[in-house]
Tab-separated table of C-alpha atoms in Angstrom:
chain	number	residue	atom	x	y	z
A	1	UNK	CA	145.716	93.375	110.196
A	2	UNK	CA	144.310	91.552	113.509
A	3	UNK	CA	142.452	92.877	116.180
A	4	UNK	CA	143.978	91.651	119.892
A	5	UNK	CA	144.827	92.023	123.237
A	6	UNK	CA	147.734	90.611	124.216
A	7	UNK	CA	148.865	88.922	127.355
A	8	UNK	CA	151.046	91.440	128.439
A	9	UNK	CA	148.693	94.352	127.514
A	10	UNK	CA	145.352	93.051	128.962
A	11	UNK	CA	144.741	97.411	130.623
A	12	UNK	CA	146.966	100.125	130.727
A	13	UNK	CA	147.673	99.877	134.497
A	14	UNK	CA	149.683	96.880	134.173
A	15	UNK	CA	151.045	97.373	130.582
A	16	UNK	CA	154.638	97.179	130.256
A	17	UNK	CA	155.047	98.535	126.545
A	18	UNK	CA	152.970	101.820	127.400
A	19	UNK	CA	154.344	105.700	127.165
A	20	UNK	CA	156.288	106.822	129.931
A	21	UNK	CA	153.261	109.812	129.843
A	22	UNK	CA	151.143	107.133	131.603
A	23	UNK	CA	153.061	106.655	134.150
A	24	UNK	CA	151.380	110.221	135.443
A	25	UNK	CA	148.016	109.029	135.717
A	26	UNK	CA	146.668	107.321	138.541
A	27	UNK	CA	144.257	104.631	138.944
A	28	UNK	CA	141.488	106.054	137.808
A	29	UNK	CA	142.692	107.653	135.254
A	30	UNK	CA	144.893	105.113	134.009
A	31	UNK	CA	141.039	103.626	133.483
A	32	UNK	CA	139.759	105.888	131.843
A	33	UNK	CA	142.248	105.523	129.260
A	34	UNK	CA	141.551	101.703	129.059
A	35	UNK	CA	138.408	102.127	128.292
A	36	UNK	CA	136.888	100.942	124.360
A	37	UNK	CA	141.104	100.894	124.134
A	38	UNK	CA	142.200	98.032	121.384
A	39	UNK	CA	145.263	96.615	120.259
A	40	UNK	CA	146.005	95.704	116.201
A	41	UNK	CA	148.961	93.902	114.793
A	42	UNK	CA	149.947	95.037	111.422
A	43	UNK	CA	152.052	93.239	108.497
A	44	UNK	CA	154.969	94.957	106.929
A	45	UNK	CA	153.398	98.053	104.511
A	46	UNK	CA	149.495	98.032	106.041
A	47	UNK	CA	148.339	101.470	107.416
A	48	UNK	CA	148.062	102.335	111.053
A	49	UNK	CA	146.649	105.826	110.382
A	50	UNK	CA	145.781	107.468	107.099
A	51	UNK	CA	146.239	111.420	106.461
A	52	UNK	CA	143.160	113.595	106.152
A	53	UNK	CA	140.820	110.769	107.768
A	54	UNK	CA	139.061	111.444	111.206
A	55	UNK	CA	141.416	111.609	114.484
A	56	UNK	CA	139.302	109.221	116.063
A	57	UNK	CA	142.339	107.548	118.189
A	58	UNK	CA	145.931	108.316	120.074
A	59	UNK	CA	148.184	105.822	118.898
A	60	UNK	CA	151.190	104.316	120.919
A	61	UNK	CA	153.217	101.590	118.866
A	62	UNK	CA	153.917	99.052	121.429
A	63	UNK	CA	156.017	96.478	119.286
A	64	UNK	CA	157.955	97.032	115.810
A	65	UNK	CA	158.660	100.379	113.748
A	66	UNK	CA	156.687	102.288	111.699
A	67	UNK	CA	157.200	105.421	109.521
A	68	UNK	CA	155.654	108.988	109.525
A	69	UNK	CA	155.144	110.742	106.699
A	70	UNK	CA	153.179	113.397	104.786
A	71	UNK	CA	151.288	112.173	101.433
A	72	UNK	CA	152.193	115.222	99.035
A	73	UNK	CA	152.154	116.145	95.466
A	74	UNK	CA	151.553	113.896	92.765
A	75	UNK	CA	152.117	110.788	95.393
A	76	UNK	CA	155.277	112.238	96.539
A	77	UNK	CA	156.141	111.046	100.348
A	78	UNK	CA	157.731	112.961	102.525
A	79	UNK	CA	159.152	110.647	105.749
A	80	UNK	CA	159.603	113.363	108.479
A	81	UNK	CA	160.773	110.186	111.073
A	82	UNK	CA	160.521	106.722	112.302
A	83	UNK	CA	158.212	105.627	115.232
A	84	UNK	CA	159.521	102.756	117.330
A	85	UNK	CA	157.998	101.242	120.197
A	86	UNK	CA	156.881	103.274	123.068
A	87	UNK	CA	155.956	106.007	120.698
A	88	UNK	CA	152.799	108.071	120.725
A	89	UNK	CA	151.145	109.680	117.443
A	90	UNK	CA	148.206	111.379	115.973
A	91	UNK	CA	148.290	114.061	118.711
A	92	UNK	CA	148.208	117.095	116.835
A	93	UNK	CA	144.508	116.095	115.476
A	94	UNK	CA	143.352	116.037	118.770
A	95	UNK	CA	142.463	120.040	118.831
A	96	UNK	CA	142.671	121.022	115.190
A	97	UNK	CA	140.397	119.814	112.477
A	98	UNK	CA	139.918	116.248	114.267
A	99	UNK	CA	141.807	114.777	111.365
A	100	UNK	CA	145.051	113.443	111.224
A	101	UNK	CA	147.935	115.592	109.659
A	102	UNK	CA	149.823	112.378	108.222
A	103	UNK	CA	150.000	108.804	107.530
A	104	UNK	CA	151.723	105.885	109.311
A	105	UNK	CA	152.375	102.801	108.496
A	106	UNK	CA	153.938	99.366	109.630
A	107	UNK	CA	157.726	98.884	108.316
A	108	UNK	CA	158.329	95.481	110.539
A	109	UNK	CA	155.389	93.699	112.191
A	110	UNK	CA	153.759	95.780	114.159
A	111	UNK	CA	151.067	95.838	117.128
A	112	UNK	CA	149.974	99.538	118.112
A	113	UNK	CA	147.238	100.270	120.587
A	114	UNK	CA	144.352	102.808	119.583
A	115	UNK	CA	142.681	104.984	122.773
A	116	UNK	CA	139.914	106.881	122.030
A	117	UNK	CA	140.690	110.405	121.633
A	118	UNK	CA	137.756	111.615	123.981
A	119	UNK	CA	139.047	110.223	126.794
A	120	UNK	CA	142.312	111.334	126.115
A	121	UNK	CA	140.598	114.894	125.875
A	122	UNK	CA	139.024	114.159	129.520
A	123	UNK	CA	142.442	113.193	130.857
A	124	UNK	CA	143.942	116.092	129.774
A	125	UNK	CA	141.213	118.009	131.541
A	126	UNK	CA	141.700	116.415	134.314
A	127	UNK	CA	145.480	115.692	134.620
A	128	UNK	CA	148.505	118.886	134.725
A	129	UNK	CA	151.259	116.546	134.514
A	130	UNK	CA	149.519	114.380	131.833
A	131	UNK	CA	148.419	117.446	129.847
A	132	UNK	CA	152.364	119.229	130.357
A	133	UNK	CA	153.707	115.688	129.509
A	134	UNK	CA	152.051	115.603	126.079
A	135	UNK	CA	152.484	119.627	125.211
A	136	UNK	CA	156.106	118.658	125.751
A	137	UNK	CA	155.988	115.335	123.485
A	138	UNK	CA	154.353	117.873	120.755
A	139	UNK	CA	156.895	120.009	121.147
A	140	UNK	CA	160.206	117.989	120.496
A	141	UNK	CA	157.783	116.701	117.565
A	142	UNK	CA	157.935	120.762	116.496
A	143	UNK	CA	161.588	121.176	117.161
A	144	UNK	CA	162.712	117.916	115.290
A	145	UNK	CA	160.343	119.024	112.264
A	146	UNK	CA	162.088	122.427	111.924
A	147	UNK	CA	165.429	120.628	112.095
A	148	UNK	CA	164.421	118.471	109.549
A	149	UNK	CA	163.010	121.626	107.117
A	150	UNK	CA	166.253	123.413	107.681
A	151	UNK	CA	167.856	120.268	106.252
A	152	UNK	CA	165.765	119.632	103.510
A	153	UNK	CA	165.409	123.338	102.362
A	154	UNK	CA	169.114	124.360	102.913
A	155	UNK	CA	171.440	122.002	102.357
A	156	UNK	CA	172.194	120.121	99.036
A	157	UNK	CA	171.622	116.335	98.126
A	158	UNK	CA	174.947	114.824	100.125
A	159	UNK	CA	174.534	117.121	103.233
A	160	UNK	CA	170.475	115.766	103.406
A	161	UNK	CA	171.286	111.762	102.674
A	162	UNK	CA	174.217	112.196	105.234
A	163	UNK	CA	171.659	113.879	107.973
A	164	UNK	CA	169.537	110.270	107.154
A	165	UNK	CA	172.339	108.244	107.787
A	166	UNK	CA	173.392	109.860	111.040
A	167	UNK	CA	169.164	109.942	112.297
A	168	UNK	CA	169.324	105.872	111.853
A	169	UNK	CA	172.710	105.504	113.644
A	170	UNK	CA	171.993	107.738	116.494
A	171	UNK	CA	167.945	107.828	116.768
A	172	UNK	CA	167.024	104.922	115.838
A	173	UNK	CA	169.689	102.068	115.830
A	174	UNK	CA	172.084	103.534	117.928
A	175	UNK	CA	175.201	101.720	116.765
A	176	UNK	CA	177.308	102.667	113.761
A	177	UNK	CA	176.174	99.633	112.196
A	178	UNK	CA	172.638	98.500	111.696
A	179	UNK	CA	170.333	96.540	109.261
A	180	UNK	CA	168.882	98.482	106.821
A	181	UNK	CA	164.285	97.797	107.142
A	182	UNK	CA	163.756	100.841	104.631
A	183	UNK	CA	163.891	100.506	100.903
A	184	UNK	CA	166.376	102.763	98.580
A	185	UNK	CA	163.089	104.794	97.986
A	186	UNK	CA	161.998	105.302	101.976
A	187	UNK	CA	165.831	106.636	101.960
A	188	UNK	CA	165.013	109.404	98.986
A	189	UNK	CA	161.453	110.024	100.922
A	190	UNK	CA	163.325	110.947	103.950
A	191	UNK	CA	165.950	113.030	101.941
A	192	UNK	CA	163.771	114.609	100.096
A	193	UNK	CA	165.309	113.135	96.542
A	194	UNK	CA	164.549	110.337	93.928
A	195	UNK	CA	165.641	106.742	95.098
A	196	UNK	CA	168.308	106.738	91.938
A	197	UNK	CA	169.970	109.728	93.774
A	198	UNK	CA	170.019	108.487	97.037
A	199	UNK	CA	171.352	104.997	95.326
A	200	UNK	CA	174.052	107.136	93.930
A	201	UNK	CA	175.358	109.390	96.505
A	202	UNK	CA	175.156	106.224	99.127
A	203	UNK	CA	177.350	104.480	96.472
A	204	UNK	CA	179.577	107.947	96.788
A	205	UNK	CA	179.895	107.571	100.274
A	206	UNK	CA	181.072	103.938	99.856
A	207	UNK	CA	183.472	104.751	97.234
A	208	UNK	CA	185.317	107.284	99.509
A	209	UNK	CA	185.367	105.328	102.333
A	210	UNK	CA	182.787	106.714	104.834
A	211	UNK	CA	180.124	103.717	104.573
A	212	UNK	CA	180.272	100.663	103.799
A	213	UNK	CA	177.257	98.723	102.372
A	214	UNK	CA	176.299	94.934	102.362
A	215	UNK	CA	173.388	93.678	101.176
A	216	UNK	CA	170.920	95.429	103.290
A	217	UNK	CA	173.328	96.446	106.107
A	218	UNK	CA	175.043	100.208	106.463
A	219	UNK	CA	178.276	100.771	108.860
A	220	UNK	CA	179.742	104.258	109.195
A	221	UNK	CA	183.276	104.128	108.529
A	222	UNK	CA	184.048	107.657	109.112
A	223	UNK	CA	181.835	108.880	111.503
A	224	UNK	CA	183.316	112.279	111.881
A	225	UNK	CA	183.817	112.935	107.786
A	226	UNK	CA	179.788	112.206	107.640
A	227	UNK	CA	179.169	114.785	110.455
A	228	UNK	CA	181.440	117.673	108.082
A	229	UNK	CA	179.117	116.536	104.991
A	230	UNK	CA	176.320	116.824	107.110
A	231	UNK	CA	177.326	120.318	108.408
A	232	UNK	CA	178.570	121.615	105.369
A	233	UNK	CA	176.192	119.841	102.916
C-alpha cells in the first residue's frame, strides 16, 4: 500500500479519472473536495475499506478493479459486485452509523482516492445537483442489490452461477470473452455457493457447450441458452 499523488491527479479540478458526479461542482466546490484528499495504490488482495470500521472517507477507484462484499457468518463472503474505475463507494456510511456497511478490496493493482467525508457532507449541503447525483448513484446501488437477492434467494445453483457469468460479460468486461481476475472461490462468493460447486457447474456449462474455459479465460458460446438458465434457474 503507498500513499501518492499522481501526475494526472494532482486536485480534483483537473483530474481526468474522477466521477462524472464532479463534474457538477464548480470551482469552489470542486476545492473543497480537494482538500486533506489522498491517493493510495494497492497490491492485488490489500484492503481499501474494511466493514464495521469508521466511514471516515468517500472512495472513488481511479485505476484497477476491486470487489464489494459483505463479511458474514463464520468468514463467509458475500461479493454483491465489482468496482472498476470511476466508481464511488462507502456512501451509505455517510448518514447512518458513520461506519462502513462492507469491505473492499484490490483484485488488480489498484490506486483509489480517499475525500474526507465532511466535506463531502458540506457539498451536499451546498450542491442540488451534487446531492441528486449521489441519491441517484445510491439508488441503482439499491436496485442492483435487490436484483442480486432475488437471484440468490430464488433461483437454484445453475440459474445464480449463470447470472455471474452474464454480470462479467455485460457489466464488467463487456465482450463475450474476457480474462478471468477472480479465483474459483470469488465465483462461489458471488453465487452464493462453495468454490467446488461453482467448479462443477462451470465444468457443466463447458460440457454442454455454452462456455468454454481456458486456463483463466471464459467465452460464452451460447449466449442465449445462458440467458434461459439464467431465467429459468
Amino acid at each position: 500500500m503507498l500513499n501518492r499523488k499522481s501526475d494526472q491527479c494532482n486536485s480534483c479540478d483537473n483530474c481526468n479519472t474522477r466521477s462524472p458526479l464532479f463534474n457538477l461542482l464548480n470551482e469552489e466546490e470542486l476545492k473543497v473536495m480537494n482538500t486533506g484528499r489522498f491517493e493510495v495504490i494497492f497490491n492485488p488482495g490489500e484492503n481499501i475499506i474494511k466493514q464495521g470500521t469508521s466511514a471516515s472517507h468517500l472512495i472513488m477507484l481511479t485505476h484497477g478493479m476491486a470487489k464489494l462484499y459483505l463479511e458474514g457468518i463464520d468468514k463467509r463472503n458475500l461479493i454483491l459486485k465489482l468496482v472498476p474505475a470511476w466508481k464511488l463507494f462507502g456512501a451509505p456510511g455517510l448518514y447512518t452509523d458513520f461506519r462502513y456497511q462492507y469491505s473492499v478490496t484490490a483484485l488488480t493493482e489498484s490506486s483509489a482516492c480517499f475525500i474526507p467525508s465532511d466535506n463531502v457532507r458540506k457539498i451536499i449541503r451546498s450542491s442540488p445537483d451534487f446531492a441528486e447525483g449521489l441519491l441517484k448513484h445510491c439508488n441503482q446501488n439499491n436496485a442492483d442489490n435487490y436484483d442480486r437477492l432475488v437471484s440468490l434467494t430464488q433461483k437454484q445453483m445453475p440459474g445464480r452461477l449463470a447470472d455471474v457469468l452474464l454480470y462479467l460479460s455485460k457489466e464488467i468486461h463487456r465482450s463475450i470473452a474476457f480474462n478471468l481476475f477472480i479465483t474459483r472461490q470469488e465465483i462461489g462468493e458471488m453465487s452464493n455457493m462453495t468454490k467446488e460447486s461453482a467448479t462443477r457447474i462451470l465444468k457443466e456449462f463447458e460440457t454442454e457447450g455454452v462456455i468454454k474455459i481456458e486456463t483463466k479465460t471464459i467465452e460464452i458460446l451460447k449466449m442465449e441458452t445462458l440467458k434461459e438458465i439464467s431465467l429459468h434457474g
